[in-house]
Coordinates of C-alpha atoms and ligand atoms in Angstrom, one line a residue:
X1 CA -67.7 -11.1 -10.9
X2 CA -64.3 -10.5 -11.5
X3 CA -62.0 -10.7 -14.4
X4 CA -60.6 -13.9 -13.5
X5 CA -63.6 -15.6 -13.0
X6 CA -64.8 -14.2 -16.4
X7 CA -62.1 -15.6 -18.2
X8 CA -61.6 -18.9 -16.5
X9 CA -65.2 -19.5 -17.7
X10 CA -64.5 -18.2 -21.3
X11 CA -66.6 -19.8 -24.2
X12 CA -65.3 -22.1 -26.3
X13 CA -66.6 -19.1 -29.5
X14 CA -68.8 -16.3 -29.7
X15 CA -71.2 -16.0 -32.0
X16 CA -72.4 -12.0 -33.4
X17 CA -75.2 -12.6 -36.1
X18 CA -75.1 -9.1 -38.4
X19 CA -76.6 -10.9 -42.0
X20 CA -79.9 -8.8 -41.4
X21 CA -80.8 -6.4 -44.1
X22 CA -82.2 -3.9 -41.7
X23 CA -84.0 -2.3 -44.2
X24 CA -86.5 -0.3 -41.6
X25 CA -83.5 1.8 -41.2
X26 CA -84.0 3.2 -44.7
X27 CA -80.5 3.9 -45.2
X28 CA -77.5 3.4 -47.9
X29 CA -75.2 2.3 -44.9
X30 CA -75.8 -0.9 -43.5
X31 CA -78.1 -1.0 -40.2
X32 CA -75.0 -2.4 -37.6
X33 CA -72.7 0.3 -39.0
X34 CA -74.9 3.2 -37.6
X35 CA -73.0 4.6 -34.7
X36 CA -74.0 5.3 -30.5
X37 CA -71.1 6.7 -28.8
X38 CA -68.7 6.9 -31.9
X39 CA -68.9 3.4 -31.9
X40 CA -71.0 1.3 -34.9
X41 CA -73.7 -1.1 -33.6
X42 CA -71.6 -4.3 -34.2
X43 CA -68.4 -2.5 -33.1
X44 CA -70.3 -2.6 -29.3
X45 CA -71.6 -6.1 -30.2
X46 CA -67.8 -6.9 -30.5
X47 CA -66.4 -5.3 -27.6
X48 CA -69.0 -6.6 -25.2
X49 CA -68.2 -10.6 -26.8
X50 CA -64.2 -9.8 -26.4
X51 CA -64.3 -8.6 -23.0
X52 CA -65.4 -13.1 -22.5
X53 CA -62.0 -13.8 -24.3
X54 CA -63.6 -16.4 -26.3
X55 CA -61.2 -18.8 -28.0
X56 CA -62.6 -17.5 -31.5
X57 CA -65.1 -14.9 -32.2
X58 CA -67.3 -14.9 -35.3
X59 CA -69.4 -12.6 -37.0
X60 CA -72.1 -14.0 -39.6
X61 CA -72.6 -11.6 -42.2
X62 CA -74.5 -11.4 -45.2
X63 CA -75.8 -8.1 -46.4
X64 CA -73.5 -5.6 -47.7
X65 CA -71.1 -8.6 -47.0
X66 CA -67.2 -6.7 -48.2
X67 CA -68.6 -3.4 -46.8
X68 CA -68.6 -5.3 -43.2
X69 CA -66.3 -7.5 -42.9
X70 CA -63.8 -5.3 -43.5
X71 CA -65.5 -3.0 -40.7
X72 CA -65.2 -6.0 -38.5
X73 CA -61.5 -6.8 -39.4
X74 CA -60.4 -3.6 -38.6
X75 CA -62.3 -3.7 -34.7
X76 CA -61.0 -7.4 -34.7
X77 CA -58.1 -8.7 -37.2
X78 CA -58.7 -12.1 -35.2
X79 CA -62.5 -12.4 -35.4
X80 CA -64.2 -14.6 -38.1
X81 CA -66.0 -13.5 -40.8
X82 CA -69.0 -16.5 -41.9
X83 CA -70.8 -16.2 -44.9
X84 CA -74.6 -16.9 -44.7
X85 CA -76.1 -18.3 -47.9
X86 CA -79.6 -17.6 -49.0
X87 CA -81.2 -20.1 -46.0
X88 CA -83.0 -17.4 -44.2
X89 CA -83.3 -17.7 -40.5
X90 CA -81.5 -16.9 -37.3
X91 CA -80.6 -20.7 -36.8
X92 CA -79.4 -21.2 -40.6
X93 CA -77.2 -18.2 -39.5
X94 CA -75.8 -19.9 -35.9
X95 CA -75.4 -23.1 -37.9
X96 CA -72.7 -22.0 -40.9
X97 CA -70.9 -20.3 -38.5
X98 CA -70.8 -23.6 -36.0
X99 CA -69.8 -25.4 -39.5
X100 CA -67.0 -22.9 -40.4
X101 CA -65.6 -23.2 -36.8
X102 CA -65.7 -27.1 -36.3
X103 CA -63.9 -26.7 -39.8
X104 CA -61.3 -24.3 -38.6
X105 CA -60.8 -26.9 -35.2
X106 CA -59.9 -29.6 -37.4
X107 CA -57.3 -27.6 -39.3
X108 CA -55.3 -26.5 -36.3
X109 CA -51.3 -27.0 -36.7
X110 CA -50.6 -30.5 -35.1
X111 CA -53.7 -31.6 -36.0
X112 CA -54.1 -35.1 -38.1
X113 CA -55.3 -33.9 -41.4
X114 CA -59.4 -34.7 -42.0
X115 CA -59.0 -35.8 -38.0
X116 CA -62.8 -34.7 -36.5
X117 CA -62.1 -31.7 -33.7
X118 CA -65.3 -29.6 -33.3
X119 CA -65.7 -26.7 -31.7
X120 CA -66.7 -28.3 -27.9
X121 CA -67.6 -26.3 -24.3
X122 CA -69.5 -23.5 -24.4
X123 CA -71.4 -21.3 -27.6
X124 CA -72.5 -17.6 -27.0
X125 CA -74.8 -16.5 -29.8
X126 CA -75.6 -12.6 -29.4
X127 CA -76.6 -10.2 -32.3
X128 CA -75.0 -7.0 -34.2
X129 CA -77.9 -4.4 -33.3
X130 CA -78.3 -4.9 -29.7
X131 CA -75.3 -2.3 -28.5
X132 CA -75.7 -1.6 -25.0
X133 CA -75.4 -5.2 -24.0
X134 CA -72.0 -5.4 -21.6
X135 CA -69.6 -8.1 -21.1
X136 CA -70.9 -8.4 -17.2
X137 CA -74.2 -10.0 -18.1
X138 CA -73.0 -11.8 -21.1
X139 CA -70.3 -13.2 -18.2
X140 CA -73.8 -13.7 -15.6
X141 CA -74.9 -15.6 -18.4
X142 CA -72.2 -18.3 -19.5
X143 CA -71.4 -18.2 -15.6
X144 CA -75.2 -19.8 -14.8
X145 CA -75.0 -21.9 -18.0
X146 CA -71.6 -23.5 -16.9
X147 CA -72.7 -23.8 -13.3
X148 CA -76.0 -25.6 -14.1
X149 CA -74.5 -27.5 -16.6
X150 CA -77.0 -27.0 -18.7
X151 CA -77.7 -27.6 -22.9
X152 CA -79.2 -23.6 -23.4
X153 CA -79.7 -20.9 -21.2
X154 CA -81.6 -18.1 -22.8
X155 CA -81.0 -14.6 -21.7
X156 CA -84.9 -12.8 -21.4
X157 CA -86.7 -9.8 -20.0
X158 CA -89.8 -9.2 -19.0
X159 CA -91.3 -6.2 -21.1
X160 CA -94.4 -4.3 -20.5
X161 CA -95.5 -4.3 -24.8
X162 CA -93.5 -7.7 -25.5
X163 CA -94.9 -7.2 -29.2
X164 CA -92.6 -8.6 -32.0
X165 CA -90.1 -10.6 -29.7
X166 CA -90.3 -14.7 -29.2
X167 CA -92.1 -15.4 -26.1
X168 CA -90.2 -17.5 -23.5
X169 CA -92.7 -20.8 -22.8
X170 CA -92.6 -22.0 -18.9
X171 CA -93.9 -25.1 -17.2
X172 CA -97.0 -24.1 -15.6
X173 CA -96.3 -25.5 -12.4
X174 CA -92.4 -25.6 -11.7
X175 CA -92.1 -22.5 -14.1
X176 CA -89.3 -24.7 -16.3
X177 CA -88.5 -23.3 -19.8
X178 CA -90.2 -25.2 -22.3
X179 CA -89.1 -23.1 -25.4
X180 CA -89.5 -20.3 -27.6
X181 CA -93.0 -19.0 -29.7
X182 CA -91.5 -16.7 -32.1
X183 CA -94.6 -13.8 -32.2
X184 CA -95.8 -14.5 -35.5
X185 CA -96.5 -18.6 -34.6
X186 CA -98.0 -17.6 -31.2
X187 CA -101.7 -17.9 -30.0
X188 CA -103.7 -15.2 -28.4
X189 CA -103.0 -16.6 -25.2
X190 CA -99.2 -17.1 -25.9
X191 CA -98.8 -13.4 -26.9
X192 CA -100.3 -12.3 -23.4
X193 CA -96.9 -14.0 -22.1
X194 CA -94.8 -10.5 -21.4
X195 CA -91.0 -12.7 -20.9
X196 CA -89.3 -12.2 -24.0
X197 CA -85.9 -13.9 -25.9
X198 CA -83.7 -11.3 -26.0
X199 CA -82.0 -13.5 -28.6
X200 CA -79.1 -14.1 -26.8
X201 CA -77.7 -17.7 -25.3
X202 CA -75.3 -19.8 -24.0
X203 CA -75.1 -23.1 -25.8
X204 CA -73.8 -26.3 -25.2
X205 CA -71.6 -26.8 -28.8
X206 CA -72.5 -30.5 -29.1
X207 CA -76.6 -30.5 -28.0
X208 CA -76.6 -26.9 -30.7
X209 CA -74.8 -28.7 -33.6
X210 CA -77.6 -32.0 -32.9
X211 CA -80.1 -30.1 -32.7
X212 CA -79.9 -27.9 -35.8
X213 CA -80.1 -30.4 -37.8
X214 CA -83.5 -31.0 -37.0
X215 CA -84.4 -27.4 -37.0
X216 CA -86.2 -27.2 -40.7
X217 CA -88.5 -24.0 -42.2
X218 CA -91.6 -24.9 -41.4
X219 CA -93.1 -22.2 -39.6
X220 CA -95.0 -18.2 -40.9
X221 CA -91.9 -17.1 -41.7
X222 CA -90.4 -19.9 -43.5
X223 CA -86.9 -19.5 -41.6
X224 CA -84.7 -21.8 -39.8
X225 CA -85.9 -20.7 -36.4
X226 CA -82.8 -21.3 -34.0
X227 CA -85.3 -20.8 -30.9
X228 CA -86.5 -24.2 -31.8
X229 CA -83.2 -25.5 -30.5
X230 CA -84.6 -24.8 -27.1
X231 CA -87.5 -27.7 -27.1
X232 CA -85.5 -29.8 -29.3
X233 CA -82.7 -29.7 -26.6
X234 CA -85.2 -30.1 -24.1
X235 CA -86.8 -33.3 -25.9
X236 CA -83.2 -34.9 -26.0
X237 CA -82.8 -34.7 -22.0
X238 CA -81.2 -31.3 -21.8
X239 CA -81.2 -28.2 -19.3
X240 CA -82.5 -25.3 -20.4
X241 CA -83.1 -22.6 -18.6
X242 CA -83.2 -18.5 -18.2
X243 CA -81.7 -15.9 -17.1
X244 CA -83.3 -13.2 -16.8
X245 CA -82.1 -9.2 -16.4
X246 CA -84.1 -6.4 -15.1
X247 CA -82.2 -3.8 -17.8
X248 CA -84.6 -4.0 -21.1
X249 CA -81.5 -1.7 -22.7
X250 CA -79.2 -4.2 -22.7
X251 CA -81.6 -6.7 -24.6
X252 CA -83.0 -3.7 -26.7
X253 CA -82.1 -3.9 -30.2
X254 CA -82.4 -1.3 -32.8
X255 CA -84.2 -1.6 -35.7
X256 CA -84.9 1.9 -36.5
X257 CA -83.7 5.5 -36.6
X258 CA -86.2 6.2 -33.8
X259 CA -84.7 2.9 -31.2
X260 CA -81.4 4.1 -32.6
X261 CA -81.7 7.6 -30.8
X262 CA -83.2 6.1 -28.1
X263 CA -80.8 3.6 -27.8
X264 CA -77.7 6.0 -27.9
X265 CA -79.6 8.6 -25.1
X266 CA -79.6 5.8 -23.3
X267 CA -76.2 4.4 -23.8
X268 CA -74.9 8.7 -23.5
X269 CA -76.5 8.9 -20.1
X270 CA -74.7 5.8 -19.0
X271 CA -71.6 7.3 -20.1
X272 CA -72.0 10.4 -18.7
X273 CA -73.3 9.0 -15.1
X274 CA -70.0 7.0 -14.8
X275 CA -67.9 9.5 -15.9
X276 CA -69.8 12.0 -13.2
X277 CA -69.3 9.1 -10.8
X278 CA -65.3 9.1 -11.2
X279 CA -65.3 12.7 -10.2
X280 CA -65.9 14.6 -13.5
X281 CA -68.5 17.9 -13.0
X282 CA -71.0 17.5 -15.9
X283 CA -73.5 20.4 -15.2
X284 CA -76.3 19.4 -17.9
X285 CA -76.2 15.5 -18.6
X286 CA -78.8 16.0 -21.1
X287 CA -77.1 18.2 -23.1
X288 CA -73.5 16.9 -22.9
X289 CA -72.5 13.6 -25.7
X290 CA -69.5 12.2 -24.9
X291 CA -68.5 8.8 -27.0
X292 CA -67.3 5.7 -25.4
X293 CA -63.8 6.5 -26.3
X294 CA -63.2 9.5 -24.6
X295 CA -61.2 9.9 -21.4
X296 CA -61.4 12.5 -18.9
X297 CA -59.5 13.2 -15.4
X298 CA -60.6 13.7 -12.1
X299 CA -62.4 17.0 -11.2
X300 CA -62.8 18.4 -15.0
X301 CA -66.0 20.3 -15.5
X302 CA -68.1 19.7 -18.6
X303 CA -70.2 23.4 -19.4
X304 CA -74.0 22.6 -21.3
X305 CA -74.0 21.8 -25.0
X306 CA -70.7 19.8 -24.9
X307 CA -69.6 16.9 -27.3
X308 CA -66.5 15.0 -26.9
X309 CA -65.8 12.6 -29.7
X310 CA -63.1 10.4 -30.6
X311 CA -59.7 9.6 -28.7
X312 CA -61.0 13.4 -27.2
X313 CA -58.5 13.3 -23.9
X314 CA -59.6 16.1 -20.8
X315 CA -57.2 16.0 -17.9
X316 CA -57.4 17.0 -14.3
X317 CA -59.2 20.8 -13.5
X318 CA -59.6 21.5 -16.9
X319 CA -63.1 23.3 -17.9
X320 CA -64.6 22.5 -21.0
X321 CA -67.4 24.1 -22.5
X322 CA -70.3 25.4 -22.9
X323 CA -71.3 24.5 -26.6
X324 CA -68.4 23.2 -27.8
X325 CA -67.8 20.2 -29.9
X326 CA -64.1 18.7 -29.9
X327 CA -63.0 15.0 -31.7
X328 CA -59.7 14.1 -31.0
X329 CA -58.4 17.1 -29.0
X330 CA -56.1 16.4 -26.0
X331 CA -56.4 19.2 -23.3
X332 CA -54.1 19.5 -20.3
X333 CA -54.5 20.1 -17.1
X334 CA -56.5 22.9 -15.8
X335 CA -57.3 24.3 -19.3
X336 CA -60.2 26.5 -20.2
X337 CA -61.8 25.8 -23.5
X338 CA -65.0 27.4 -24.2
X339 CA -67.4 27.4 -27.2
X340 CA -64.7 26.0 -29.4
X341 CA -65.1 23.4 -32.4
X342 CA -62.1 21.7 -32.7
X343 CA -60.3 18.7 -34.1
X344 CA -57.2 17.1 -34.1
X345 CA -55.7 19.5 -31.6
X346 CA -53.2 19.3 -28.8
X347 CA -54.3 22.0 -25.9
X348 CA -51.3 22.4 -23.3
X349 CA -52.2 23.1 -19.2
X350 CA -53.4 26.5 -18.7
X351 CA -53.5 27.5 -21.8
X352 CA -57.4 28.8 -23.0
X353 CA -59.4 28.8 -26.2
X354 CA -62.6 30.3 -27.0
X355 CA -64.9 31.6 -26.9
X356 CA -65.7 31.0 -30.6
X357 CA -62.6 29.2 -32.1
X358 CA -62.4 27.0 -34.6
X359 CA -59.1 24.7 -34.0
X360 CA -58.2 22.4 -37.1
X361 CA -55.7 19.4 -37.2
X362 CA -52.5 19.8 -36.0
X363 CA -52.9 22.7 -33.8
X364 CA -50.6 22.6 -30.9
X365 CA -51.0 25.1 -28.1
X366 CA -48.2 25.4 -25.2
X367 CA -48.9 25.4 -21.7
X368 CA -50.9 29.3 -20.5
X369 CA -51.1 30.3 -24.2
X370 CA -54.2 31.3 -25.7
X371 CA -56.1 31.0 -29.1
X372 CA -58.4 33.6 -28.4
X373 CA -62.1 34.9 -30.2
X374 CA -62.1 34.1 -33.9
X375 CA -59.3 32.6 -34.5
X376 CA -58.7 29.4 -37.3
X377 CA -55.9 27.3 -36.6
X378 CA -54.8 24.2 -38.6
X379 CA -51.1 22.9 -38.5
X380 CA -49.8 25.5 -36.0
X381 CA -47.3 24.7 -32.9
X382 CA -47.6 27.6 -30.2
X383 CA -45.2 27.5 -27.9
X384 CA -45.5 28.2 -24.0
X385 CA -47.3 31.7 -23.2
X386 CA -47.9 32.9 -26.5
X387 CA -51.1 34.6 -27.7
X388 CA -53.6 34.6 -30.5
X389 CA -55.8 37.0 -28.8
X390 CA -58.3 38.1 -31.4
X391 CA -59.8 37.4 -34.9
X392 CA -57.3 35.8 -37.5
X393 CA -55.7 32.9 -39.5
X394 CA -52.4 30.9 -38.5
X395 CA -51.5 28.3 -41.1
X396 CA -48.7 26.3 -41.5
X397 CA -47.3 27.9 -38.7
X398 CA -44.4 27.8 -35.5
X399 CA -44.7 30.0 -32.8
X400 CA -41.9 30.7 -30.1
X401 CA -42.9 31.2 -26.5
X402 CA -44.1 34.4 -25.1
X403 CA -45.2 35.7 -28.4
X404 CA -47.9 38.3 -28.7
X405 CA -49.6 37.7 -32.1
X406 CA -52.0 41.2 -32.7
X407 CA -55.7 41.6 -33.3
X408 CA -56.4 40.4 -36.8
X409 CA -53.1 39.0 -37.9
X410 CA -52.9 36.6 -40.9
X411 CA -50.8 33.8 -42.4
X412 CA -51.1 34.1 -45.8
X413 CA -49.7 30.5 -46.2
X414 CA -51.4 29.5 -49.5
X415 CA -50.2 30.9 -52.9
X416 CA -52.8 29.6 -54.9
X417 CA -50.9 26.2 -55.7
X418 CA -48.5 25.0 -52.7
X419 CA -48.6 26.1 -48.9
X420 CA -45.5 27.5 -47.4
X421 CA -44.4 27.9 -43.7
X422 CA -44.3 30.8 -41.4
X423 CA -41.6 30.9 -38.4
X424 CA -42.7 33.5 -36.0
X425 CA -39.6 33.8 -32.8
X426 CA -40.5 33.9 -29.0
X427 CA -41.1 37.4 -27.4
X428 CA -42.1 38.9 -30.6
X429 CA -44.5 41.4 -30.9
X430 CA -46.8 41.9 -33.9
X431 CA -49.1 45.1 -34.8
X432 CA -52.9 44.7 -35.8
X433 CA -53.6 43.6 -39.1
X434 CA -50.1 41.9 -40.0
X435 CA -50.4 39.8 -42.7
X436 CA -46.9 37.0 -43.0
X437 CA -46.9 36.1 -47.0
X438 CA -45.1 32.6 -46.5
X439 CA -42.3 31.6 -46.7
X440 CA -41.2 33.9 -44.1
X441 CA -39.3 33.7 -40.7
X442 CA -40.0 36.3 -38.2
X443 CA -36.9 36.6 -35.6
X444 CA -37.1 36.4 -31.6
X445 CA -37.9 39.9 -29.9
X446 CA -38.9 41.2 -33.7
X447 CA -42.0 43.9 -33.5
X448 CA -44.1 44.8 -36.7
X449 CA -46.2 47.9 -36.7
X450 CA -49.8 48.1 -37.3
X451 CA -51.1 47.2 -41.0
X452 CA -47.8 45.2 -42.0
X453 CA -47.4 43.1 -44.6
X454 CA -44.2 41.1 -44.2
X455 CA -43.0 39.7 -47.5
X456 CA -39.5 38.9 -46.8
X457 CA -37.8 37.9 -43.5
X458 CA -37.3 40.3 -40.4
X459 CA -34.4 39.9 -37.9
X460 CA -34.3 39.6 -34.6
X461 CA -34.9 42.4 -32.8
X462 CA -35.9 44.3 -35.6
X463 CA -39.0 46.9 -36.1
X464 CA -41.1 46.1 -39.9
X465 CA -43.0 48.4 -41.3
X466 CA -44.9 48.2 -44.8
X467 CA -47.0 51.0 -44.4
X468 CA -46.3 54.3 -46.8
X469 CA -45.9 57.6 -44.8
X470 CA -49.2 59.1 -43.9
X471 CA -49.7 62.7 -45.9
X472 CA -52.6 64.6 -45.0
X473 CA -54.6 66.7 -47.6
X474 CA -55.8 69.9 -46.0
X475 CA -59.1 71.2 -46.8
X476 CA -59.6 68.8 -49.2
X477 CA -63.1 67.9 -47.8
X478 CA -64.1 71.7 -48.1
X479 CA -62.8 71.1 -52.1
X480 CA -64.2 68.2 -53.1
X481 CA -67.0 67.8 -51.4
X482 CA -69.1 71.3 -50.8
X483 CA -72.1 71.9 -49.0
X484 CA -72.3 67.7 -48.0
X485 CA -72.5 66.5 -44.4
X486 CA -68.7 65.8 -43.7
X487 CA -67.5 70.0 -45.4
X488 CA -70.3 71.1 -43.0
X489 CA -68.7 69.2 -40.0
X490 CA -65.2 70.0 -40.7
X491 CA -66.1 74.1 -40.8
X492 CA -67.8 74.2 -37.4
X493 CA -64.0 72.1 -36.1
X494 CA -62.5 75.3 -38.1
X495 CA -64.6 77.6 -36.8
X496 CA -64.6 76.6 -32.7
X497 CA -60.8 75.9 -33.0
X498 CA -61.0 79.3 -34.2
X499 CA -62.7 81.0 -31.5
X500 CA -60.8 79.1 -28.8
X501 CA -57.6 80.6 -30.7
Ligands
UD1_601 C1 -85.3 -13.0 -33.1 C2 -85.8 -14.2 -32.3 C3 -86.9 -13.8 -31.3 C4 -86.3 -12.7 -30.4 C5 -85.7 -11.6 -31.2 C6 -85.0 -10.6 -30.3 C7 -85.6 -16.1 -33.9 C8 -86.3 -17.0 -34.8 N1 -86.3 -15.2 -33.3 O1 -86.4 -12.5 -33.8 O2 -87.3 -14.9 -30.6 O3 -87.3 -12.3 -29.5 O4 -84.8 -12.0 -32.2 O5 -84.6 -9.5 -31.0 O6 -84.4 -16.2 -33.7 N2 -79.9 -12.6 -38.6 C9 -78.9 -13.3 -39.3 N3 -79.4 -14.1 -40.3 C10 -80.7 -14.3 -40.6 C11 -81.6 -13.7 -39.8 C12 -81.2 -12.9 -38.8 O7 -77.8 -13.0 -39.1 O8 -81.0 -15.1 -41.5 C13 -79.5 -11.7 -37.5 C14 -80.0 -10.3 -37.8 O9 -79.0 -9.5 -38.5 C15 -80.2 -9.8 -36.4 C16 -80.5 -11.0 -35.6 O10 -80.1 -12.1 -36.3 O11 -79.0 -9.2 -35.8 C17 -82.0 -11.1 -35.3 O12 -82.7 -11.2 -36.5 P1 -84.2 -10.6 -36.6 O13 -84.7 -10.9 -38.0 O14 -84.2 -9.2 -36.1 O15 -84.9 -11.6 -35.6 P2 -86.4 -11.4 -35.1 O16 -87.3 -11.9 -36.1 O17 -86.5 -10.1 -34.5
CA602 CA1 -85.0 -7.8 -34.5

């Protein structure tokens, strides 16, 4: 279907229900807030509903009310937040939010005032904790329910253990949906049915907002059932009818730590298969997590043990990996970054980090430098070619180009009570073991010899040195420690330079 077609059919609204407790989760957040892909549970639910371009999208919410409606308002600033009250029930739930929205129809600007607009067309109801459910079948879905014209289509599977889920009810003979058993109400002979409701529909706004008001609590679990809606409908003349998918993930909710993993393997592997099928290398799809917001180039490779999180960008040729875990790093083209954890780093084309590095925000590396083995970075622009080779600190921190920073060099940036900057030049030079005590600027072309500690600023060009002048005792092993190891060793150098003499 294409895009057109799925927004020429757009619903009238969109329904997400998210009052649940989900208390099987055992958890102090709330169950819809629990991520897959970097991406909560109703964040997916969301996405997957705006990809219809309803005219309004609502979200029914109930437990830890404030906590998620301001999650939703910041995924959606437009959607609608509904308040359930203390009616329990899935249908109690579609209902308010049908209320809120005929409401909000007959308050539009232009709009007689108290004049009776309700919400009309087409009603999607889907659910917070069902995340891998895309905007393609939802579309297959409205697209049948439009075509048929009919009052509900219901989107089901057919599951080998349908235990739990509302059991679709068919005509015997012509195989017409009848309605819904919810599990709990069903016979012995109605739970051997193995077609489930996924929970998900396409309504017709007028035959939902009739029919709800004959759906009462009368059933095991004294809840406004809104599967009833489906033989009420059907006793009032309507269509109903199913469709039904083949993919039990996209009807799979999680109710659970354990259908949460399973759910976001799931929802990984379809990540990285489409990723591998728009020309990325990823050698170990089991063992590489990449969230949904990630973007990578053509021909990157992903090494084993790989996460890529966040607004994590990879472009063309670049090799990342193994074991490394990077959120929102950008690296260019045809860099090599390899068992790295990093965040909130910029990593220029050609340049290479790793192997164990340890990038923190605002570390910017230029094109073919290099942020080599133990090295920390945070708040540090490198500029093109220059090296951090080997086992160090840069803080607060501005590197010129075609700088070679030595093995073990420090920024002492932190006094104890503020930070202050360090300004190293391009071409310079630094020994091992140079410590910077910021503020300090080192100039272009500057060298510093081994063991420096550079307290005040060094010009361009020049040569630092810190150390004090090397004396050398002799025989002071022979003097102060007789008959040891060491005055042992240095008489038999005496005694064969010596006999060589
Ligand atoms: C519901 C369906 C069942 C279907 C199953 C699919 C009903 C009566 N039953 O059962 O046929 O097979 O989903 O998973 O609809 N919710 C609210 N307010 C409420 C109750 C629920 O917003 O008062 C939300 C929940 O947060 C959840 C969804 O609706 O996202 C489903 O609720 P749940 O209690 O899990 O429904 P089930 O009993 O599993
Ligand atoms: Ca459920």
């Amino acid at each position: 279907m294409s895009r057109q077609e799925i927004i020429s059919n757009n619903p009238a609204a969109v329904i997400v229900l998210a009052a649940g407790a989900g208390t099987r989760m055992k958890s102090r957040t709330p169950k819809i807030l629990h991520t897959i892909g970097g991406i909560s549970m109703v964040g997916h639910a969301i996405a997957a509903a705006q990809g219809l371009n309803p005219d309004t999208l609502a979200v029914v919410v109930r437990h830890e009310r404030d906590l998620v409606a301001a999650h939703i308002a910041a995924l959606d600033e437009g959607a609608r937040i509904v308040d359930q009250d203390e009616v329990p029930g899935t249908g109690r739930a579609v209902q308010q939010a049908l209320e809120a929205l005929d409401a909000q129809a007959s308050s539009q600007p232009g709009e007689q005032p108290g004049a009776q607009t309700a919400v009309e067309g087409t009603v999607v109801v889907t659910y917070g904790d069902v995340p891998l459910l895309t905007t393609t079948l939802l579309a297959e879905l409205v697209d049948t329910h439009n075509k048929d014209a009919n009052a509900v289509t219901v989107l089901t599977a057919v599951l080998d253990d349908a235990t739990g889920y509302g059991r679709i009810l068919r005509d015997g003979t012509d195989g017409t949906v009848l309605g819904i058993r919810e599990h709990k109400d069903a016979t012995e002979s109605e739970r051997e049915i193995r077609e489930i409701n996924s929970g998900i529909y396409a309504f017709n706004a007028a035959v939902l907002r009739e029919a709800l008001k004959s759906v009462t609590t009368d059933n095991n679990q004294g809840e406004m059932y809104l599967t009833d809606v489906l033989s009420l409908a059907r006793n009032s003349g309507g269509r109903v009818a199913a469709v039904s998918t083949t993919d039990r993930w996209q009807v799979e909710g999680a109710n659970d730590r354990v259908q949460l993993a399973a759910l976001g393997t799931e929802h990984n592997h379809r990540i990285v298969a489409s990723w591998m099928r728009a020309g990325v290398s990823v050698i170990d799809p089991a063992t590489t997590w990449i969230d949904s917001t990630v973007q990578l180039a053509e021909d990157v490779t992903i090494l084993p043990g790989t996460q890529l999180h966040g607004k994590t960008t990879v472009a063309r040729d670049a090799v990342v990996g193994p074991d490394s875990t990077l959120t929102d790093v950008q690296i260019g083209e045809g860099a090599e970054v390899t068992r790295t954890h990093g965040s909130g780093a910029i990593i220029g084309e050609g340049a290479h980090v790793g192997p164990f590095t340890y990038l923190r925000p605002g570390t910017v590396l230029g094109a073919d430098g290099k942020i080599g083995a133990f090295y920390e970075t945070k708040n540090v622009t490198i500029g093109r070619g220059s090296k951090l080779s080997h086992l160090g600190y840069a803080g607060d921190t501005e590197i010129g180009e075609d700088t070679n920073i030595g093995c073990g060099n420090i920024t002492a940036n932190f006094d104890g009570v503020n930070k202050h900057r360090t300004v190293i030049g391009s071409g310079v030079r630094t020994g091992s073991n140079t410590v910077f005590v910021a503020p300090v600027t080192v100039g272009d072309g500057a060298f510093t010899g081994a063991g420096a500690i550079v307290r005040k600023d060094v010009p361009a060009g020049a040569l630092t040195l810190t150390v004090a002048p090397q004396r050398n005792l002799e025989g002071w092993t022979a003097a102060n420690r007789p008959g040891s190891i060491s005055a042992q060793a240095a008489e038999n150098a005496r005694a064969s330079d010596d006999s060589a003499n």
